[in-house]
Coordinates of C-alpha atoms and ligand atoms in Angstrom, one line a residue:
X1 CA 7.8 43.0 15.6
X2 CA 11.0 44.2 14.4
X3 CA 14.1 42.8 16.8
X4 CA 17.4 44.6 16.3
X5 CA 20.7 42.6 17.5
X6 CA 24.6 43.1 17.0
X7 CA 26.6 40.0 17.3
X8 CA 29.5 42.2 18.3
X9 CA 28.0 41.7 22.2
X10 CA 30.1 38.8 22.4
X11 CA 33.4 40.7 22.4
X12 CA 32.0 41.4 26.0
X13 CA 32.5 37.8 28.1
X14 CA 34.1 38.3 31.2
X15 CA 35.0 35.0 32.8
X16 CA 34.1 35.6 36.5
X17 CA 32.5 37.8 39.0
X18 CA 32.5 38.0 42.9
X19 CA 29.2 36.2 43.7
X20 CA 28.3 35.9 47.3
X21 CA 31.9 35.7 49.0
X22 CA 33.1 33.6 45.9
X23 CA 34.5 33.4 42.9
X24 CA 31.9 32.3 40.1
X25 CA 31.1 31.9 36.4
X26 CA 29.7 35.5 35.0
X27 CA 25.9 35.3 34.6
X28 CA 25.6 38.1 32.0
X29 CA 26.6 35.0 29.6
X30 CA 26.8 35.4 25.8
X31 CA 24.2 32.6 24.8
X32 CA 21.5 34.7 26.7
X33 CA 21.6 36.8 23.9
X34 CA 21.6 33.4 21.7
X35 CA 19.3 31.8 23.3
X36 CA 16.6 34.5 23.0
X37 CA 17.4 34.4 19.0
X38 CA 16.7 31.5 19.2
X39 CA 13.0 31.3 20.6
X40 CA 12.2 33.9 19.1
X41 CA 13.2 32.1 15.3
X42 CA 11.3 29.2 16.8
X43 CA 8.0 31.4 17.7
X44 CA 8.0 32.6 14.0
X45 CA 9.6 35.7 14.3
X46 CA 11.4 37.5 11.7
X47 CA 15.2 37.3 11.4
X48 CA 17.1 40.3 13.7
X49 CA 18.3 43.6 11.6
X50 CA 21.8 44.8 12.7
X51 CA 21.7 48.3 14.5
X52 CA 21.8 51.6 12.4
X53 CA 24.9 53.8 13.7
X54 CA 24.1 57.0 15.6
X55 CA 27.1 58.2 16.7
X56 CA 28.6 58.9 20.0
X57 CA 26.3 62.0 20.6
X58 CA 22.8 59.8 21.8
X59 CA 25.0 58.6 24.7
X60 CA 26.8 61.3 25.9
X61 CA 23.4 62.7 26.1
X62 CA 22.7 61.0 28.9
X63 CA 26.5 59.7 30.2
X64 CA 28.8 61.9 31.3
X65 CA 31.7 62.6 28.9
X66 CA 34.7 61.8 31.3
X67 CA 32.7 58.4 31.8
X68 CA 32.7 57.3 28.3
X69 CA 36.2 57.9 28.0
X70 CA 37.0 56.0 31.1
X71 CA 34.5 52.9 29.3
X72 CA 36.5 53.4 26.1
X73 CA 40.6 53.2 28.0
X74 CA 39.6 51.2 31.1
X75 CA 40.8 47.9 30.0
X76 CA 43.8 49.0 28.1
X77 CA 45.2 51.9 30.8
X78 CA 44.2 48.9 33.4
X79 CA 46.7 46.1 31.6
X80 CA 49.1 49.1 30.9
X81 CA 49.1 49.3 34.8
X82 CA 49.9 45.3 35.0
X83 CA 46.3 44.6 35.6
X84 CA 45.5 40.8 35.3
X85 CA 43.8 39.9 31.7
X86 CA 40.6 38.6 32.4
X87 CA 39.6 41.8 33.1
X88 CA 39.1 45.2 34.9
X89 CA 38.3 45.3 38.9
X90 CA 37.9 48.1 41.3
X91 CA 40.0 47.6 44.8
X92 CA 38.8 51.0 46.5
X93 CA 35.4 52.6 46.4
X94 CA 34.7 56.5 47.2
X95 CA 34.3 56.9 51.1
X96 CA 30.7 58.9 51.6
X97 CA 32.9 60.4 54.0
X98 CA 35.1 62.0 51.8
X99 CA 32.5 64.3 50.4
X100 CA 32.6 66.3 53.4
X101 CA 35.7 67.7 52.9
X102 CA 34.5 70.0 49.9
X103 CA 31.9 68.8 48.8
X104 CA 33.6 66.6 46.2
X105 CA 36.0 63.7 45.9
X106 CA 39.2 63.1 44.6
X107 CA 39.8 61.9 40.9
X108 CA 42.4 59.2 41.1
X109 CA 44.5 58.2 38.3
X110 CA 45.8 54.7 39.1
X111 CA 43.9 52.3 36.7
X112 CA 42.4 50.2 39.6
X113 CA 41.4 53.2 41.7
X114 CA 39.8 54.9 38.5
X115 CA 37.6 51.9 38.3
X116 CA 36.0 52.0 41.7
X117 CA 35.6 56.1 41.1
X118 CA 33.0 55.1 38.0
X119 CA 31.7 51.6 39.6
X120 CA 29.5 50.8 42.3
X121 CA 30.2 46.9 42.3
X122 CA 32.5 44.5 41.1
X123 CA 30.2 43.0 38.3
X124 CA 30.7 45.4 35.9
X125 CA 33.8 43.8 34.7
X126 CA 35.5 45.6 31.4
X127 CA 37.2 43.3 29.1
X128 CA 38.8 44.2 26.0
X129 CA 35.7 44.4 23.8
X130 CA 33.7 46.1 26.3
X131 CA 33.3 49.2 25.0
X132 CA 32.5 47.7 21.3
X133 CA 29.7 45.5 22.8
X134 CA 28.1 48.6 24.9
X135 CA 28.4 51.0 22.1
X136 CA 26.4 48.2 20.0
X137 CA 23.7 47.9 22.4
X138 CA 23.1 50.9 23.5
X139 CA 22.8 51.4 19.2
X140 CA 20.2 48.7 19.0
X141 CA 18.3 50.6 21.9
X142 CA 18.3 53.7 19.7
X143 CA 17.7 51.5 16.2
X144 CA 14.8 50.2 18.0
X145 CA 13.4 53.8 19.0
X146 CA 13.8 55.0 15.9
X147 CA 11.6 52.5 14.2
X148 CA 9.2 52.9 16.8
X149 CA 9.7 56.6 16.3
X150 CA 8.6 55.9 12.4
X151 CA 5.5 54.4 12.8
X152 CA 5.8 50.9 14.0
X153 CA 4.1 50.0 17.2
X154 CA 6.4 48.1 18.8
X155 CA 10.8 47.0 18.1
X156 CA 12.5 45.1 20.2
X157 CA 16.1 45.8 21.1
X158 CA 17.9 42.4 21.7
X159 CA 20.7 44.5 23.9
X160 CA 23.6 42.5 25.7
X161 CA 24.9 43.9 27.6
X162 CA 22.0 45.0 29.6
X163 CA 21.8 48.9 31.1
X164 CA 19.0 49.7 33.3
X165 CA 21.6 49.8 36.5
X166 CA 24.1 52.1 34.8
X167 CA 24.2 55.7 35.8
X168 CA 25.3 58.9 34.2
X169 CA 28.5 58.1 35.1
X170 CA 28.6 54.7 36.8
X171 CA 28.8 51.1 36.1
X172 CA 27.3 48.4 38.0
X173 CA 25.1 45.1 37.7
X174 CA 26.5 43.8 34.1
X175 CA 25.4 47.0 32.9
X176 CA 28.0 50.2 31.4
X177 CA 25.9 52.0 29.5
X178 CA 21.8 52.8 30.1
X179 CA 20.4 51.9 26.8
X180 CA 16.8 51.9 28.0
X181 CA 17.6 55.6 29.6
X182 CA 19.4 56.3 26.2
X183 CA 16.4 55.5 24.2
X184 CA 14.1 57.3 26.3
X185 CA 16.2 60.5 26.0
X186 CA 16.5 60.1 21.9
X187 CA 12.6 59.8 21.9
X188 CA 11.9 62.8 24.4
X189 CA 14.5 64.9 22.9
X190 CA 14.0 64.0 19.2
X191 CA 10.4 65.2 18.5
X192 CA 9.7 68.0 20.3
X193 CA 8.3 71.1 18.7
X194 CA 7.4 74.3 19.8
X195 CA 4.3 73.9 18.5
X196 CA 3.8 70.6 20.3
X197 CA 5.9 71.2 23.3
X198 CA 7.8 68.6 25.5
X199 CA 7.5 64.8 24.1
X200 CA 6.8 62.5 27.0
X201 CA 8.1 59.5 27.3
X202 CA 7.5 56.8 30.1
X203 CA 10.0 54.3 31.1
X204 CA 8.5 50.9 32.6
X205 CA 11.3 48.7 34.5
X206 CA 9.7 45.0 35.0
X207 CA 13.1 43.8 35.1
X208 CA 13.1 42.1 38.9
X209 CA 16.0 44.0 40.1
X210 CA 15.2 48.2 40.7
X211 CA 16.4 50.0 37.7
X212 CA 18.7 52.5 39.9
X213 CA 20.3 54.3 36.9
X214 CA 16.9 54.9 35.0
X215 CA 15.7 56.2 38.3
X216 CA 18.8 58.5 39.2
X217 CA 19.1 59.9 35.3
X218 CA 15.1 61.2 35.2
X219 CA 15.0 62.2 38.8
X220 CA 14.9 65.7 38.1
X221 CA 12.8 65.4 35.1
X222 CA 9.3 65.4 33.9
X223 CA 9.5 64.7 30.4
X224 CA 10.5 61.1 31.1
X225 CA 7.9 59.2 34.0
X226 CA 10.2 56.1 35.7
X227 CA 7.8 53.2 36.8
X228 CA 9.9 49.8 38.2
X229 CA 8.6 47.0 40.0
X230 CA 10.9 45.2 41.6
X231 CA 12.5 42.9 44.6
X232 CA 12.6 45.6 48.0
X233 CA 15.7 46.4 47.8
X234 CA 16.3 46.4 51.6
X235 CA 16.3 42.9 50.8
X236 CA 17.8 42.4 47.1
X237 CA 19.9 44.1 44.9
X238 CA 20.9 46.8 44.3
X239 CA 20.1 47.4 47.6
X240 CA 20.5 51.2 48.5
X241 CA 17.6 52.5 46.3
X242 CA 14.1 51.9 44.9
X243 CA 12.1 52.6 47.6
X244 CA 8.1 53.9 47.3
X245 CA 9.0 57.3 49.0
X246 CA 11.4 58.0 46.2
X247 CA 9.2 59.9 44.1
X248 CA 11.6 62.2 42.3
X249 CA 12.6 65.8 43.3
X250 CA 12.6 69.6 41.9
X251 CA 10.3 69.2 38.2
X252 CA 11.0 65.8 38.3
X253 CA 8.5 65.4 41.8
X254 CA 5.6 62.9 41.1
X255 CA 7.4 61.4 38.1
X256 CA 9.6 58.4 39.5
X257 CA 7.2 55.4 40.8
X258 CA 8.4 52.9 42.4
X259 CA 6.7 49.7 43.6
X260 CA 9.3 47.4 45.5
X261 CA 8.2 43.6 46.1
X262 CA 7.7 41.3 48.8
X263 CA 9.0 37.8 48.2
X264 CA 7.6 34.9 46.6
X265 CA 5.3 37.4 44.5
X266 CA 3.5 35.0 42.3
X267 CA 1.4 35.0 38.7
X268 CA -1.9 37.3 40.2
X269 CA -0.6 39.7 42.3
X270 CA 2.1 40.7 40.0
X271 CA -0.2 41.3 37.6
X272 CA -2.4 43.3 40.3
X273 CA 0.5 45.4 41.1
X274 CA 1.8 45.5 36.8
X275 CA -1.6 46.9 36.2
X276 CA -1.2 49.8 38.7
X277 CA 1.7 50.8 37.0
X278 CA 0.0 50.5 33.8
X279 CA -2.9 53.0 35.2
X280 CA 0.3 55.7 36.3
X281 CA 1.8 55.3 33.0
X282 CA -1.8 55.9 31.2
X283 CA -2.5 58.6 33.0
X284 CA 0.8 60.6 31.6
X285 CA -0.6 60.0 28.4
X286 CA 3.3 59.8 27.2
X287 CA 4.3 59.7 23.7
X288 CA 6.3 56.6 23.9
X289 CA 6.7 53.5 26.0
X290 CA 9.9 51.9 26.9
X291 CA 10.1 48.6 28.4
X292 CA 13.4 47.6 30.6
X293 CA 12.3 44.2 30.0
X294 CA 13.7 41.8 32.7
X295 CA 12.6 38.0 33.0
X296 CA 14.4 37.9 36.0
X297 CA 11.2 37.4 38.1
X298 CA 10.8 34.1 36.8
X299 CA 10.5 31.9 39.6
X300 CA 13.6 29.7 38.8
X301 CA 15.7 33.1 38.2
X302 CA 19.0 32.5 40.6
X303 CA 19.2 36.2 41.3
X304 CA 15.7 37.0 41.7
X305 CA 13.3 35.5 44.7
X306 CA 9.5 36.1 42.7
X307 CA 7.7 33.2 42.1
X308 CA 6.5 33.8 38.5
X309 CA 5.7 31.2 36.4
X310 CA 6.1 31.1 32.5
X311 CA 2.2 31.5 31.9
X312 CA 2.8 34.9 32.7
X313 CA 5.0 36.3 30.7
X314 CA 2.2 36.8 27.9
X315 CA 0.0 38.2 29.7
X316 CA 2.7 41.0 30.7
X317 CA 2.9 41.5 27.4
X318 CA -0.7 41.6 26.6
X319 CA -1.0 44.4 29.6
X320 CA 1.4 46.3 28.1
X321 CA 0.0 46.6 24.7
X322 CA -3.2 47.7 26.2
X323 CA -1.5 51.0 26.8
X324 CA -1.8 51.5 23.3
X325 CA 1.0 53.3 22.8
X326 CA 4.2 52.7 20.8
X327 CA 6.5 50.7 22.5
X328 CA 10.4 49.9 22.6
X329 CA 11.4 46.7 24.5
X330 CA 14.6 46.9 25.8
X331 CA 16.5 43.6 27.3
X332 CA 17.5 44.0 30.5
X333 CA 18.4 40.8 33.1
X334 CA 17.1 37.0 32.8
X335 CA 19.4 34.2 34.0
X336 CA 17.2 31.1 34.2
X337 CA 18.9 29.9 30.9
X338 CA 16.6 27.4 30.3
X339 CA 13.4 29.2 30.2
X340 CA 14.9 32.6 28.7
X341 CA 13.9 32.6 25.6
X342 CA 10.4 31.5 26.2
X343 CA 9.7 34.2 28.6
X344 CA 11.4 37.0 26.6
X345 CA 9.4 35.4 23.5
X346 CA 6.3 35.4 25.7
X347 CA 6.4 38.7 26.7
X348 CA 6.5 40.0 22.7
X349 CA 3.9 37.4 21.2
X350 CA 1.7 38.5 24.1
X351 CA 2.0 41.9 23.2
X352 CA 1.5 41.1 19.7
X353 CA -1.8 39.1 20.1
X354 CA -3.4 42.3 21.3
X355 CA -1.3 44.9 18.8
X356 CA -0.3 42.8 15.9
X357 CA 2.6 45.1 13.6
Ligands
SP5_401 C1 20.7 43.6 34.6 C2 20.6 42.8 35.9 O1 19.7 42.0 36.0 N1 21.6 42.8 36.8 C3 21.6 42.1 38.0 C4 22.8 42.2 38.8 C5 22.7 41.4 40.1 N2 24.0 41.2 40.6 C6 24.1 40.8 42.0 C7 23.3 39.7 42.4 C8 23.4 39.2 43.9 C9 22.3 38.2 44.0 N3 22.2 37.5 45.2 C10 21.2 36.5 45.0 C11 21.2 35.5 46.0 C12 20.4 34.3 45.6 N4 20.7 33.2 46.4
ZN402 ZN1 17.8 42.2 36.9

């Protein structure tokens, strides 16, 4: 299959984030985006096609326009401010209190305020080619759509950095821009006729950590099903949401699925639980497919706690092409650096065993 990649995701490499308590080397590294290249070159593939352009109009489909514009100024309003270099950091988050006084809450203007008004953690760390690496991801995302859109049963978007945490208008989790919730929106939106009413698309988040801005951005929606398994989050990032009981509301009731994880899941019961999911997504009969593709459950991951081994990873893929449906991988998270690109390879090869392009 087809994998679409911009080198320009290395303009984004902040230095260090707040890891438990201290200060610590950014996971969201640029050779993750290497090193999957790299396997996949070794497993045969063909070389990577640089993104098409589509403009800013797919993303502010789905982000809110004040949002981008804070993505696109944050770094140089924040050094304008006398904001260290290395990079961008909220020191003040929204109080839930404040929301009782109206309703609302107050949009601040100093640079380091601003930033904890669109963040919900310090990880998403803008640096000066931030925006330039996000707007090329979330552009592979849509590349890959597209081709999927044409005809081909599968693409793979090799996005860095990731999105599946990013809300409307949010940051968080290495992620600025939702480029699996981007894609999902450009496929739902993009083909629908009269004649053929609403295109549905379902989103599938294996990534280990629950996909909180997929989730909150189809909440209310129909056309797009959100399915995640994931680490509980009353025990693992993001914490705060992702539970089973969160099922959607209004038209969107029924269509978000969630299936948070005990610890130590290992090969057979994450494939018990993968193929439940598989069954919800089947039974939508959607359109299209999207993948938020995380390897983050591998079993050496340092931010995940499942117990996967690599043997897996093809069979994931081989699940997943049972669907039959066309299908856009997006990358998401995967931090064990030294069996990355293996599991990210095995995922596609397994779904190519069963649905060759
Ligand atoms: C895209 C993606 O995978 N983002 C993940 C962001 C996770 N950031 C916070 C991780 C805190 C993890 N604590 C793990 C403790 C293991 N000892
Ligand atoms: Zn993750």
């Amino acid at each position: 299959m087809q994998t679409i990649f911009s080198d320009l995701h290395a303009r984004h490499h902040p230095g260090l984030e707040f890891y438990e308590g201290e200060l610590k080397h950014y996971h969201d590294t640029p050779n993750r985006a290497q090193i999957v290249l790299d396997a996949l070159r070794s497993a045969g593939c063909a070389a990577p096609s640089a993104p098409q352009d589509f403009g800013l109009d797919p993303i502010l489909a789905v982000h809110r326009a004040d949002y981008v514009t804070y993505l696109q100024r944050a770094y140089a309003d924040w050094v304008g401010d006398g904001g260290i270099p290395a990079g961008v950091f909220p020191d003040v988050f929204p109080m839930r209190s404040a929301m009782r006084h109206g309703g609302r809450i107050l949009r601040p203007t100093k640079p380091s305020a601003l930033a904890g008004y669109y963040s919900f953690d310090l990880t998403a760390i803008i640096v000066e080619g931030t925006w330039e690496a996000v707007y090329h991801s979330a552009q592979c995302a849509l590349t890959a759509a597209r081709i999927v859109h044409a005809g081909a049963p599968a693409a793979f978007a090799l996005c860095r950095p990731p999105g599946h945490h990013a809300h409307a208008d949010l940051c968080g989790g290495y992620c600025f821009l939702n480029n699996a919730s981007i894609a999902s929106h450009w496929l739902a939106s993009s083909t629908s006729t009269a004649k053929e009413g609403q295109t549905r698309v379902a989103l599938l988040d294996i990534d280990f950590h629950h996909g909180n801005g997929s989730q909150d951005i189809f909440y209310s929606r129909d056309d797009v099903l959100f399915v995640s398994l994931h680490g509980d989050p009353s025990r693992q990032y993001p914490y705060f949401i992702g539970a089973a009981d969160e099922c959607g509301e209004g038209p969107g009731y029924g269509y978000t699925v969630n299936f948070p994880l005990e610890q130590g899941v290992g090969d057979e019961r994450y494939l018990d639980v993968l193929a439940q999911a598989c069954e919800r997504v089947a039974r939508y009969a959607p359109s299209y497919l999207v993948i938020s593709l995380g390897v983050d459950t591998y079993q050496f991951d340092p931010l995940g706690d499942f117990a996967l081994t690599s043997a897996i990873y093809p069979r994931i893929g081989a699940l997943i092409a049972q669907l039959g449906l066309p299908t856009v991988f997006i990358m998401e998270g995967g931090y064990a650096i030294e069996q990355l690109g293996l599991n990210v390879a095995g995922v596609l090869s397994g779904f190519e065993e069963v649905r060759p392009s």
